[in-house]
Short mmCIF file of C-alpha atoms in Angstrom, two decimals:
data_model
loop_
_atom_site.label_atom_id
_atom_site.label_comp_id
_atom_site.label_asym_id
_atom_site.label_seq_id
_atom_site.Cartn_x
_atom_site.Cartn_y
_atom_site.Cartn_z
CA MET A 51 -18.55 -27.54 -73.17
CA LYS A 52 -17.78 -24.42 -73.78
CA LYS A 53 -19.57 -22.91 -71.26
CA TYR A 54 -16.63 -25.01 -68.76
CA ILE A 55 -13.56 -23.47 -71.22
CA SER A 56 -15.30 -19.90 -70.75
CA VAL A 57 -14.97 -20.04 -66.72
CA PHE A 58 -11.21 -21.75 -66.99
CA MET A 59 -10.17 -19.32 -68.96
CA LEU A 60 -11.88 -16.64 -66.69
CA PHE A 61 -10.12 -17.65 -64.17
CA ILE A 62 -6.40 -17.30 -65.92
CA ARG A 63 -7.08 -14.33 -67.07
CA SER A 64 -8.16 -13.33 -63.50
CA SER A 65 -4.33 -14.78 -62.49
CA ILE A 66 -1.82 -14.75 -65.56
CA TYR A 67 -0.87 -11.41 -65.49
CA GLY A 68 0.19 -11.43 -62.02
CA VAL A 69 1.04 -14.81 -61.47
CA LEU A 70 3.71 -13.61 -63.99
CA GLY A 71 4.45 -10.47 -63.06
CA LEU A 72 5.39 -12.54 -59.83
CA LEU A 73 7.44 -14.70 -61.93
CA ILE A 74 9.64 -11.86 -62.79
CA GLY A 75 10.58 -10.77 -59.95
CA MET A 76 11.63 -13.59 -58.15
CA GLY A 77 13.77 -14.15 -61.55
CA ILE A 78 14.84 -10.62 -61.31
CA GLY A 79 15.56 -11.14 -57.28
CA GLN A 80 17.60 -14.00 -57.50
CA GLY A 81 19.11 -13.24 -60.75
CA ILE A 82 20.82 -9.63 -58.36
CA LEU A 83 22.36 -12.72 -55.87
CA PHE A 84 23.86 -14.74 -58.25
CA ALA A 85 25.63 -11.62 -60.66
CA PHE A 86 26.76 -11.11 -56.27
CA ASP A 87 27.84 -14.17 -55.39
CA GLY A 88 27.29 -17.15 -58.42
CA LEU A 89 29.42 -15.87 -61.04
CA ASN A 90 32.27 -14.81 -58.49
CA ALA A 91 32.46 -18.89 -57.73
CA SER A 92 35.12 -21.18 -58.93
CA ASN A 93 33.18 -23.34 -60.73
CA LEU A 94 29.78 -24.13 -61.76
CA GLU A 95 28.78 -26.52 -59.06
CA TRP A 96 29.45 -24.07 -56.66
CA ALA A 97 28.23 -21.26 -58.34
CA LEU A 98 24.71 -23.03 -58.33
CA SER A 99 25.44 -24.19 -55.18
CA GLN A 100 24.23 -20.51 -54.70
CA GLN A 101 20.42 -20.24 -55.43
CA PRO A 102 18.20 -19.99 -55.27
CA SER A 103 16.98 -18.48 -52.02
CA PHE A 104 15.09 -20.69 -49.92
CA SER A 105 13.47 -17.55 -48.11
CA GLY A 106 12.60 -16.32 -51.88
CA ILE A 107 10.83 -19.63 -53.10
CA VAL A 108 8.69 -20.25 -50.05
CA ILE A 109 7.84 -16.24 -50.20
CA THR A 110 6.96 -16.12 -53.78
CA LEU A 111 5.22 -19.60 -53.59
CA GLY A 112 3.44 -17.93 -51.14
CA LEU A 113 2.04 -14.76 -52.20
CA LEU A 114 1.16 -16.54 -55.41
CA CYS A 115 -1.46 -18.97 -53.30
CA GLY A 116 -2.52 -15.61 -51.66
CA MET A 117 -2.74 -14.48 -55.37
CA LEU A 118 -5.55 -17.37 -56.61
CA ASN A 119 -7.34 -17.59 -52.96
CA GLY A 120 -8.72 -13.65 -53.47
CA PRO A 121 -10.92 -13.52 -56.69
CA PHE A 122 -14.57 -14.70 -56.22
CA CYS A 123 -14.72 -14.15 -52.59
CA ASP A 124 -17.49 -11.73 -52.86
CA ARG A 125 -20.39 -13.25 -54.09
CA GLY A 126 -21.65 -9.98 -55.12
CA GLY A 127 -18.80 -9.04 -57.15
CA ARG A 128 -17.59 -8.20 -61.08
CA MET A 129 -16.23 -11.40 -61.55
CA ASN A 130 -19.47 -13.15 -59.84
CA ASN A 131 -22.10 -11.69 -62.01
CA THR A 132 -20.00 -12.76 -65.14
CA LEU A 133 -20.62 -16.30 -63.50
CA GLN A 134 -24.24 -15.77 -63.62
CA ARG A 135 -24.28 -14.77 -67.37
CA LEU A 136 -22.56 -18.37 -68.08
CA SER A 137 -25.32 -20.28 -66.07
CA ILE A 138 -22.95 -22.84 -64.18
CA SER A 139 -23.19 -24.78 -60.64
CA GLU A 140 -20.85 -23.65 -57.94
CA LYS A 141 -19.27 -26.53 -57.99
CA GLN A 142 -18.34 -26.84 -61.35
CA VAL A 143 -17.07 -23.05 -61.21
CA PHE A 144 -14.60 -24.69 -58.08
CA TRP A 145 -13.26 -27.76 -60.23
CA MET A 146 -12.61 -25.42 -63.01
CA GLN A 147 -11.17 -22.88 -60.38
CA ALA A 148 -9.07 -25.48 -59.10
CA ALA A 149 -7.29 -26.60 -62.37
CA ALA A 150 -6.54 -23.04 -63.11
CA ASN A 151 -4.93 -22.70 -59.75
CA GLY A 152 -3.07 -26.51 -60.95
CA LEU A 153 -2.13 -24.76 -64.00
CA MET A 154 -0.07 -21.52 -61.82
CA ILE A 155 1.54 -23.08 -59.60
CA THR A 156 2.70 -25.42 -61.75
CA LEU A 157 4.41 -22.56 -63.43
CA PHE A 158 6.06 -21.78 -60.46
CA PHE A 159 7.48 -24.74 -60.88
CA LEU A 160 8.95 -24.51 -64.19
CA PHE A 161 9.63 -21.27 -64.44
CA GLN A 162 11.59 -21.94 -61.10
CA GLY A 163 13.72 -24.63 -62.84
CA LEU A 164 14.53 -22.66 -66.37
CA LEU A 165 16.05 -20.16 -63.58
CA PHE A 166 18.62 -22.92 -62.55
CA LEU A 167 19.48 -23.30 -66.47
CA LEU A 168 19.78 -19.83 -67.19
CA PHE A 169 21.39 -18.84 -64.15
CA GLY A 170 24.48 -22.07 -65.42
CA PHE A 171 24.55 -20.69 -68.60
CA TRP A 172 24.93 -17.12 -67.67
CA TYR A 173 28.14 -18.58 -65.67
CA ASP A 174 29.24 -20.73 -68.57
CA PRO A 175 27.77 -19.73 -72.05
CA GLU A 176 29.22 -22.77 -73.32
CA VAL A 177 28.34 -25.10 -71.53
CA ASP A 178 26.67 -28.14 -72.04
CA PHE A 179 22.97 -29.07 -71.22
CA LEU A 180 23.81 -32.08 -70.21
CA THR A 181 26.36 -31.10 -67.56
CA ILE A 182 23.61 -28.57 -65.57
CA LEU A 183 20.81 -30.98 -65.29
CA VAL A 184 23.40 -33.55 -63.51
CA ILE A 185 24.52 -30.89 -61.53
CA SER A 186 20.74 -30.20 -60.58
CA TYR A 187 20.53 -33.60 -59.47
CA GLU A 188 23.36 -33.20 -56.89
CA ASN A 189 21.59 -29.81 -55.71
CA PRO A 190 18.93 -30.92 -53.41
CA LEU A 191 16.70 -28.11 -53.87
CA PHE A 192 17.06 -27.20 -57.76
CA HIS A 193 16.48 -31.41 -57.40
CA THR A 194 12.49 -30.78 -56.58
CA PHE A 195 12.64 -29.03 -59.64
CA PHE A 196 14.64 -31.28 -62.24
CA PRO A 197 13.69 -34.66 -60.58
CA LEU A 198 15.74 -36.79 -63.75
CA GLY A 199 14.35 -39.64 -62.78
CA ASN A 200 13.35 -39.19 -59.61
CA TRP A 201 9.63 -40.77 -59.51
CA MET A 202 9.11 -40.52 -55.84
CA VAL A 203 9.85 -36.74 -55.95
CA ILE A 204 7.92 -36.64 -59.33
CA LEU A 205 4.81 -38.06 -57.74
CA THR A 206 5.66 -36.20 -54.58
CA ASN A 207 5.12 -32.44 -56.70
CA LEU A 208 2.14 -33.91 -58.29
CA ILE A 209 0.19 -34.09 -55.42
CA VAL A 210 1.70 -31.70 -53.54
CA ILE A 211 0.87 -29.06 -56.27
CA VAL A 212 -2.71 -30.74 -56.57
CA GLY A 213 -3.11 -30.31 -52.42
CA LEU A 214 -2.40 -26.27 -53.64
CA ALA A 215 -4.65 -26.32 -56.48
CA VAL A 216 -7.77 -28.00 -53.93
CA CYS A 217 -7.38 -25.72 -51.51
CA CYS A 218 -6.48 -22.72 -53.32
CA ALA A 219 -10.05 -23.04 -54.97
CA ALA A 220 -12.22 -24.44 -52.33
CA TYR A 221 -11.34 -20.89 -49.79
CA PRO A 222 -12.94 -18.30 -51.98
CA MET A 223 -15.56 -21.06 -51.87
CA ARG A 224 -16.27 -20.94 -48.63
CA GLN A 225 -15.85 -17.29 -48.06
CA ARG A 226 -18.61 -17.11 -50.61
CA HIS A 227 -21.25 -18.56 -47.60
CA ASN A 228 -19.22 -16.50 -45.06
CA ARG A 229 -17.11 -20.01 -43.89
CA GLN A 230 -13.64 -19.77 -43.09
CA SER A 231 -11.18 -22.02 -44.19
CA ILE A 232 -8.02 -22.97 -42.88
CA THR A 233 -6.67 -25.41 -44.85
CA THR A 234 -4.65 -23.06 -48.01
CA PHE A 235 -2.76 -22.66 -44.75
CA LEU A 236 -2.24 -26.00 -43.48
CA MET A 237 -0.95 -26.91 -47.60
CA LEU A 238 1.67 -23.93 -47.49
CA LEU A 239 2.65 -25.43 -44.04
CA ILE A 240 3.70 -28.75 -45.54
CA SER A 241 4.30 -27.25 -48.63
CA PHE A 242 7.71 -24.65 -46.54
CA PHE A 243 8.50 -28.40 -45.26
CA TYR A 244 8.68 -30.65 -48.24
CA LEU A 245 11.00 -27.61 -50.27
CA TYR A 246 13.26 -27.56 -46.43
CA LEU A 247 13.23 -31.36 -46.50
CA GLN A 248 14.68 -30.92 -49.79
CA LYS A 249 17.24 -27.85 -49.55
CA GLU A 250 18.57 -29.25 -45.95
CA GLY A 251 18.81 -33.24 -46.94
CA ASP A 252 21.22 -35.08 -49.77
CA HIS A 253 18.28 -36.30 -51.49
CA LEU A 254 15.01 -37.08 -49.63
CA GLU A 255 13.98 -40.24 -48.95
CA ALA A 256 10.71 -42.17 -49.67
CA GLY A 257 9.50 -41.86 -45.97
CA TYR A 258 9.14 -38.61 -45.89
CA CYS A 259 7.59 -37.91 -49.61
CA ILE A 260 5.24 -40.63 -48.17
CA LEU A 261 4.71 -38.17 -45.60
CA ILE A 262 4.14 -35.53 -47.71
CA MET A 263 2.07 -36.77 -49.88
CA LEU A 264 0.03 -38.23 -46.60
CA GLY A 265 -0.41 -34.94 -45.33
CA THR A 266 -1.36 -33.23 -48.39
CA ALA A 267 -4.30 -35.82 -48.96
CA TYR A 268 -5.66 -34.92 -45.73
CA CYS A 269 -5.53 -31.42 -46.87
CA ILE A 270 -7.70 -32.39 -50.36
CA ALA A 271 -9.91 -34.12 -48.52
CA VAL A 272 -10.49 -31.56 -46.00
CA ALA A 273 -10.36 -28.99 -48.63
CA LEU A 274 -13.12 -31.01 -50.75
CA CYS A 275 -15.45 -31.84 -47.98
CA GLY A 276 -15.45 -28.49 -46.74
CA ALA A 277 -16.95 -27.23 -50.03
CA MET A 278 -18.17 -30.06 -50.90
CA SER A 279 -21.09 -30.21 -48.58
CA LEU A 280 -22.47 -26.70 -48.93
CA GLU A 281 -25.81 -25.72 -49.55
CA VAL A 282 -24.58 -24.51 -52.79
CA ASP A 283 -26.42 -22.56 -55.16
CA ASP A 284 -26.34 -22.32 -58.88
CA TYR A 285 -24.70 -19.32 -61.13
CA GLU A 286 -28.26 -19.03 -63.30
#
């Protein structure tokens, strides 16, 4: 168990500072936009409707997945040498990387939701927490980050996070064997489509959520088959 924790923490340390820097950059960018547009709004609901920047969210998510795709693509890299000392199989490394990826992507979702709350208190320091949550329910895009008991959206979020995490772990594993993988790209397209539907719709219908989940399940299956079918070596 100790070596699995060591591998998991290796992935966390390799990405956490870059991820935090990316999220802080996203927060600063959205904060600047809110200062110019949101703070001049006539009421809190209108102010929060000015946020977030859809393009900013999808660009940040794309950059995040690009960062998570990067580690361990080179079999001779320094980080792979570290894995050799831990005597762990490559398939086990895959699952540890997928778990670390899932944590980083979940952090992205939570941070975007936190920004929504902070902007609400920035506009009106005396507003109560419940009022902001109610407004978030009326904002389709932010409803993605604060589903408020909408179990269909919560389930869709979880499956999308798992899909991104698995696909971002499959890519470097296939790269180490000189194989290509497009599942991360496909999964990002599905995620962008999901966020776009939330942005344009009032509230996403169950049929669209099911469609997103089926597309994500397909990407997960392809990524797992592509990773598990490789003739892998042990880091021993």
